[in-house]
Coordinates of C-alpha atoms in Angstrom, one line a residue:
M177 CA 20.3 29.8 -1.2
L178 CA 17.9 29.1 -4.1
T179 CA 19.3 25.6 -4.5
K180 CA 18.8 24.9 -0.8
S181 CA 15.1 26.1 -1.0
I182 CA 14.5 23.9 -4.0
T183 CA 16.0 20.9 -2.2
E184 CA 13.8 21.5 0.9
L185 CA 10.7 21.8 -1.3
A186 CA 11.7 18.5 -3.1
D187 CA 12.2 16.8 0.3
L188 CA 8.8 18.1 1.5
F189 CA 7.1 16.9 -1.7
Q190 CA 8.8 13.5 -1.4
R191 CA 7.6 13.1 2.2
F192 CA 4.1 14.1 1.3
L193 CA 4.0 11.7 -1.6
L194 CA 5.3 8.9 0.6
I195 CA 2.5 9.4 3.0
L196 CA -0.1 9.4 0.2
I197 CA 1.4 6.2 -1.2
L198 CA 1.4 4.4 2.1
L199 CA -2.2 5.4 3.0
E200 CA -3.4 4.3 -0.4
L201 CA -1.6 0.9 0.1
F202 CA -2.9 0.4 3.6
L203 CA -6.4 1.6 3.1
G204 CA -6.9 1.2 -0.6
G205 CA -7.4 -2.6 -0.6
G206 CA -6.6 -4.2 -4.0
G207 CA -6.1 -0.8 -5.5
R208 CA -9.5 -0.4 -7.2
L209 CA -11.5 1.2 -4.4
V210 CA -11.1 4.7 -5.7
T211 CA -11.5 4.8 -9.5
L212 CA -10.8 7.6 -11.9
P213 CA -12.4 8.5 -15.3
G214 CA -11.6 5.8 -17.8
D215 CA -10.1 2.6 -16.4
G216 CA -7.6 4.3 -14.0
T217 CA -7.4 4.2 -10.3
L218 CA -5.9 6.3 -7.5
G219 CA -3.2 3.7 -7.1
M220 CA -2.2 4.0 -10.7
L221 CA -2.2 7.8 -10.6
L222 CA 0.1 7.8 -7.5
F223 CA 2.3 5.1 -9.1
G224 CA 2.7 7.3 -12.2
V225 CA 3.5 10.4 -10.2
C226 CA 6.2 8.5 -8.2
M227 CA 7.8 7.0 -11.4
G228 CA 7.7 10.5 -12.9
Y229 CA 9.4 11.9 -9.8
V230 CA 12.1 9.2 -9.9
A231 CA 12.7 9.9 -13.6
V232 CA 13.0 13.7 -13.0
R233 CA 15.4 13.2 -10.2
L234 CA 17.6 10.8 -12.1
L235 CA 17.8 13.2 -15.1
F236 CA 18.3 16.5 -13.4
D237 CA 19.7 15.8 -9.9
R238 CA 23.3 14.8 -10.1
N239 CA 23.3 13.7 -6.4
S240 CA 20.5 11.2 -7.1
S241 CA 21.4 7.6 -7.9
V242 CA 20.0 4.1 -7.5
N243 CA 21.8 1.8 -5.1
W244 CA 23.3 -1.1 -7.0
H245 CA 21.5 -3.6 -4.8
I246 CA 18.2 -2.1 -6.0
I247 CA 19.4 -2.3 -9.6
W248 CA 20.2 -6.0 -9.2
W249 CA 16.8 -6.7 -7.7
L250 CA 15.1 -4.9 -10.6
L251 CA 17.1 -6.8 -13.2
I252 CA 16.3 -10.2 -11.5
F253 CA 12.6 -9.2 -11.2
F254 CA 12.3 -8.3 -14.9
A255 CA 14.2 -11.3 -16.0
V256 CA 11.9 -13.6 -14.1
I257 CA 8.8 -11.8 -15.5
F258 CA 10.2 -12.0 -19.0
F259 CA 10.9 -15.7 -18.7
S260 CA 7.4 -16.5 -17.4
V261 CA 5.9 -14.3 -20.2
L262 CA 8.0 -16.2 -22.7
I263 CA 6.9 -19.6 -21.4
G264 CA 3.2 -18.4 -21.4
T265 CA 3.6 -17.2 -25.0
I266 CA 5.1 -20.5 -26.1
Q267 CA 2.2 -22.3 -24.4
G268 CA -0.3 -20.2 -26.2
N269 CA -1.8 -18.6 -23.1
G270 CA -2.6 -15.4 -25.1
E271 CA -4.3 -12.4 -23.6
R272 CA -4.5 -14.0 -20.2
I273 CA -0.7 -13.3 -19.8
S274 CA -1.3 -9.6 -19.2
D275 CA -3.7 -10.3 -16.4
D276 CA -0.9 -12.0 -14.5
V277 CA 1.7 -9.3 -15.3
K278 CA -0.2 -6.2 -14.5
P279 CA -0.3 -6.6 -10.7
L280 CA 3.5 -7.3 -10.6
L281 CA 4.4 -4.0 -12.4
Y282 CA 4.3 -2.2 -9.0
F283 CA 7.7 -3.6 -8.1
P284 CA 9.7 -0.7 -9.6
M285 CA 8.3 1.4 -6.7
I286 CA 11.2 -0.1 -4.8
V287 CA 13.4 2.7 -6.2
F288 CA 11.1 5.4 -4.7
F289 CA 10.9 3.6 -1.4
S290 CA 14.7 3.2 -1.3
W291 CA 14.9 7.0 -1.4
T292 CA 12.2 7.8 1.0
I293 CA 12.5 5.1 3.7
I294 CA 16.1 5.4 5.0
E295 CA 16.2 6.7 8.6
A296 CA 14.7 5.2 11.7
E297 CA 12.1 8.0 11.7
D298 CA 11.0 6.9 8.2
V299 CA 10.4 3.4 9.4
D300 CA 8.5 4.8 12.4
L301 CA 6.3 6.8 10.0
V302 CA 5.5 3.6 8.0
S303 CA 4.7 1.8 11.2
V304 CA 2.5 4.5 12.7
L305 CA 0.5 4.9 9.5
L306 CA 0.0 1.1 9.2
M307 CA -1.1 0.8 12.8
W308 CA -3.6 3.6 12.7
S309 CA -4.9 2.5 9.3
G310 CA -5.7 -0.9 10.9
V311 CA -7.6 0.8 13.8
L312 CA -9.5 3.0 11.4
M313 CA -10.6 0.1 9.2
A314 CA -11.5 -1.9 12.4
L315 CA -13.7 0.9 13.8
I316 CA -15.4 1.5 10.4
Y317 CA -16.0 -2.2 10.0
L318 CA -17.3 -2.7 13.6
S319 CA -19.6 0.3 13.3
T320 CA -21.0 -1.0 9.9
I321 CA -21.8 -4.5 11.0
F322 CA -23.2 -3.3 14.3
A323 CA -25.5 -0.8 12.5
T324 CA -26.5 -3.6 10.1
F325 CA -27.1 -6.0 13.0
I326 CA -29.5 -3.6 14.8
G327 CA -31.3 -2.8 11.5
A328 CA -30.0 0.8 11.1
I329 CA -28.5 -0.4 7.8
D330 CA -30.4 -2.7 5.5
F331 CA -28.3 -5.8 4.8
Q332 CA -29.5 -6.2 1.3
S333 CA -28.8 -2.6 0.5
L334 CA -25.3 -2.9 2.0
Y335 CA -24.7 -6.1 0.0
E336 CA -25.7 -4.6 -3.3
Y337 CA -23.7 -1.4 -2.7
L338 CA -20.4 -3.1 -1.7
S339 CA -20.8 -5.8 -4.4
Q340 CA -20.4 -3.1 -7.0
T341 CA -16.6 -3.5 -6.6
E342 CA -14.5 -6.7 -6.3
E343 CA -12.8 -5.2 -3.3
F344 CA -15.4 -6.6 -1.0
A345 CA -16.7 -10.2 -0.5
F346 CA -19.4 -11.2 1.9
R347 CA -18.9 -13.9 4.5
G348 CA -22.2 -13.4 6.3
K349 CA -25.5 -14.1 4.7
D350 CA -28.1 -12.1 6.5
Q351 CA -28.7 -9.3 9.0
E352 CA -27.8 -11.4 11.9
S353 CA -24.4 -12.3 10.5
P354 CA -23.5 -9.4 8.2
G355 CA -19.7 -10.1 8.1
F356 CA -17.8 -9.2 5.0
I357 CA -14.1 -9.0 3.9
Y358 CA -12.3 -6.1 2.4
K359 CA -9.0 -6.6 0.6
G360 CA -7.4 -4.0 2.8
F361 CA -8.2 -6.0 5.9
M362 CA -4.9 -7.9 5.5
F363 CA -3.2 -4.8 7.0
M364 CA -5.5 -5.1 10.1
C365 CA -3.7 -8.3 10.9
V366 CA -0.4 -6.6 10.8
S367 CA -1.8 -3.6 12.8
A368 CA -3.0 -5.9 15.5
I369 CA 0.4 -7.5 15.9
F370 CA 2.2 -4.1 15.9
W371 CA -0.2 -2.7 18.6
G372 CA 0.2 -5.9 20.6
C373 CA 4.0 -5.4 20.6
Q374 CA 3.7 -1.9 22.1
G375 CA 3.7 -3.1 25.6
T376 CA 1.2 -0.5 26.8
Y377 CA -2.4 -0.7 27.9
K378 CA -3.3 1.5 25.0
G379 CA -1.6 -0.8 22.6
K380 CA -3.2 -3.9 24.1
L381 CA -6.6 -2.3 24.0
L382 CA -6.3 -1.3 20.3
S383 CA -4.8 -4.6 19.4
L384 CA -7.9 -6.3 21.0
V385 CA -10.2 -4.0 19.1
V386 CA -8.5 -4.8 15.8
F387 CA -8.5 -8.5 16.6
G388 CA -12.2 -8.4 17.4
A389 CA -12.9 -6.9 14.0
I390 CA -10.7 -9.6 12.3
V391 CA -12.7 -12.3 14.0
L392 CA -16.0 -10.8 12.9
T393 CA -14.9 -10.9 9.3
F394 CA -15.5 -14.6 9.6
T395 CA -12.2 -15.2 7.7
R396 CA -10.4 -18.3 9.0
G397 CA -7.1 -17.5 7.3
F398 CA -6.9 -14.1 9.0
V399 CA -7.6 -15.6 12.4
V400 CA -5.3 -18.6 12.1
S401 CA -2.4 -16.6 10.7
L402 CA -2.7 -13.9 13.3
V403 CA -2.8 -16.4 16.2
A404 CA 0.2 -18.2 14.6
V405 CA 2.3 -15.0 14.4
A406 CA 1.3 -14.0 17.9
L407 CA 2.4 -17.4 19.2
L408 CA 5.6 -17.2 17.3
G409 CA 6.3 -13.7 18.8
L410 CA 5.5 -15.0 22.3
F411 CA 7.7 -18.0 21.7
L412 CA 10.7 -15.8 20.9
R413 CA 10.0 -13.9 24.2
S414 CA 9.0 -16.6 26.5
K415 CA 9.2 -20.2 25.2
R416 CA 7.4 -21.8 28.2
K417 CA 4.4 -19.5 28.1
A418 CA 4.1 -19.8 24.3
I419 CA 4.2 -23.6 24.5
W420 CA 1.6 -23.7 27.3
I421 CA -0.8 -21.4 25.3
A422 CA -0.3 -23.3 22.1
S423 CA -0.9 -26.6 23.8
S424 CA -4.1 -25.3 25.3
I425 CA -5.3 -24.1 21.9
W426 CA -4.6 -27.4 20.3
V427 CA -6.3 -29.4 23.1
V428 CA -9.4 -27.2 23.2
G429 CA -9.6 -26.9 19.4
G430 CA -9.0 -30.6 18.9
G431 CA -11.6 -31.5 21.5
V432 CA -14.2 -29.3 19.8
L433 CA -13.5 -30.8 16.4
F434 CA -13.5 -34.4 17.8
F435 CA -16.6 -34.2 19.9
S436 CA -18.9 -32.1 17.7
S437 CA -18.7 -29.7 14.8
E438 CA -21.8 -28.0 16.2
F439 CA -19.6 -25.9 18.5
I440 CA -17.9 -24.4 15.5
P441 CA -19.8 -21.3 14.2
E442 CA -21.4 -22.0 10.9
Y443 CA -19.6 -19.1 9.2
F444 CA -16.3 -20.8 9.9
Q445 CA -17.4 -24.0 8.2
R446 CA -16.9 -23.6 4.5
P447 CA -16.9 -27.2 3.0
D448 CA -17.2 -25.9 -0.6
S449 CA -14.2 -23.7 -0.2
D450 CA -12.2 -26.5 1.5
I451 CA -13.1 -28.9 -1.4
N452 CA -12.1 -26.3 -4.0
R453 CA -8.7 -25.7 -2.3
I454 CA -8.1 -29.4 -2.0
N455 CA -9.1 -30.1 -5.7
N456 CA -6.9 -27.2 -6.9
S457 CA -3.9 -28.4 -4.9
E458 CA -4.3 -31.9 -6.2
Y459 CA -4.6 -30.7 -9.8
V460 CA -1.5 -28.6 -9.5
I461 CA 0.5 -31.3 -7.9
S462 CA -0.6 -33.9 -10.4
S463 CA 0.4 -31.5 -13.3
I464 CA 4.0 -31.2 -12.1
D465 CA 6.8 -33.0 -13.9
A466 CA 10.5 -32.7 -14.0
T467 CA 10.4 -29.8 -16.5
N468 CA 7.6 -27.5 -15.3
L469 CA 8.7 -28.0 -11.7
F470 CA 11.4 -25.5 -12.5
I471 CA 10.0 -23.3 -15.3
G472 CA 6.2 -23.6 -14.7
H473 CA 3.5 -23.4 -17.3
G474 CA 3.9 -19.6 -17.8
F475 CA 1.8 -16.6 -17.1
G476 CA -1.8 -16.9 -18.2
A477 CA -1.9 -20.7 -17.8
L478 CA -5.3 -22.2 -16.9
M479 CA -5.4 -24.3 -13.7
D480 CA -8.3 -26.8 -14.0
G481 CA -10.1 -24.2 -16.1
R482 CA -9.4 -21.3 -13.7
V483 CA -7.1 -18.3 -14.2
K484 CA -6.7 -17.6 -10.4
L485 CA -6.6 -19.8 -7.4
E486 CA -7.4 -19.1 -3.7
I487 CA -4.0 -20.4 -2.7
A488 CA -1.5 -18.0 -4.2
Y489 CA 1.6 -20.1 -3.6
I490 CA 0.0 -23.1 -5.4
E491 CA -0.8 -20.8 -8.3
M492 CA 2.8 -19.4 -8.4
L493 CA 4.2 -23.0 -8.3
Y494 CA 2.0 -23.9 -11.3
K495 CA 2.8 -20.8 -13.4
Q496 CA 6.4 -20.0 -12.5
G497 CA 7.8 -23.2 -11.0

């Protein structure tokens, strides 16, 4: 009886911890929105609790084990990390190596997730939390920019307050276009897709609300990727309708670009950003040879004087091959 009660408490704690972890992932942006004394963050704290929970279960619960598929994934992951660290060390990349390694150390959480996301109801829980997290961020964002637009919130004060953390970056430049981007907004895109797939009026309405918030972030990548995924999903359901809509978008979009760029909102025109991406891509491609194409330049490598690039895949190609 006592053993059964302990098991039930452990399952309840595990469920509660899963919900906290998911909410922090979906709402916490890059992980540094909520900081703790010292250099810690809420994400780090939850990660430590989860890893401690995994260790305790493996040591004291005879029924707990890690699936061999997960073990293989962990071994492959750490082998790849070690190899890139080794290459970076040989290249003399120094302290910059740790800056590339730190964000990747979250991967062992796969053990915790393999224990907590098993049944269909677990997947539903993840989906529901993600969808409503997207709605919550959209409503907060829309309320903030509306209040700024009508003057209830001073734009300069908002800019100074949000700029205290690297989690936010402004796309707008004054009270009339106060758009900004938050690292957690990536999950708004997923939320919009999930709501759109619900097939209900409620789902379509909430999907439209979230999509509207995404558009008002003035982030081209979000809008283009969201439209592309929506078209792909539509194509899988109805090829004729998807082709018709895609063709219409290409014709209208191409016509606007061909006849006049004045029709394109100014905040979607980012020539400096475009030039940087092109220059970065050209630099990486010109630096590739037969050797580093497969092994890369190692973690911590500088790319045209920069540690990070806006295009993550180009950065991965340069550093890890």
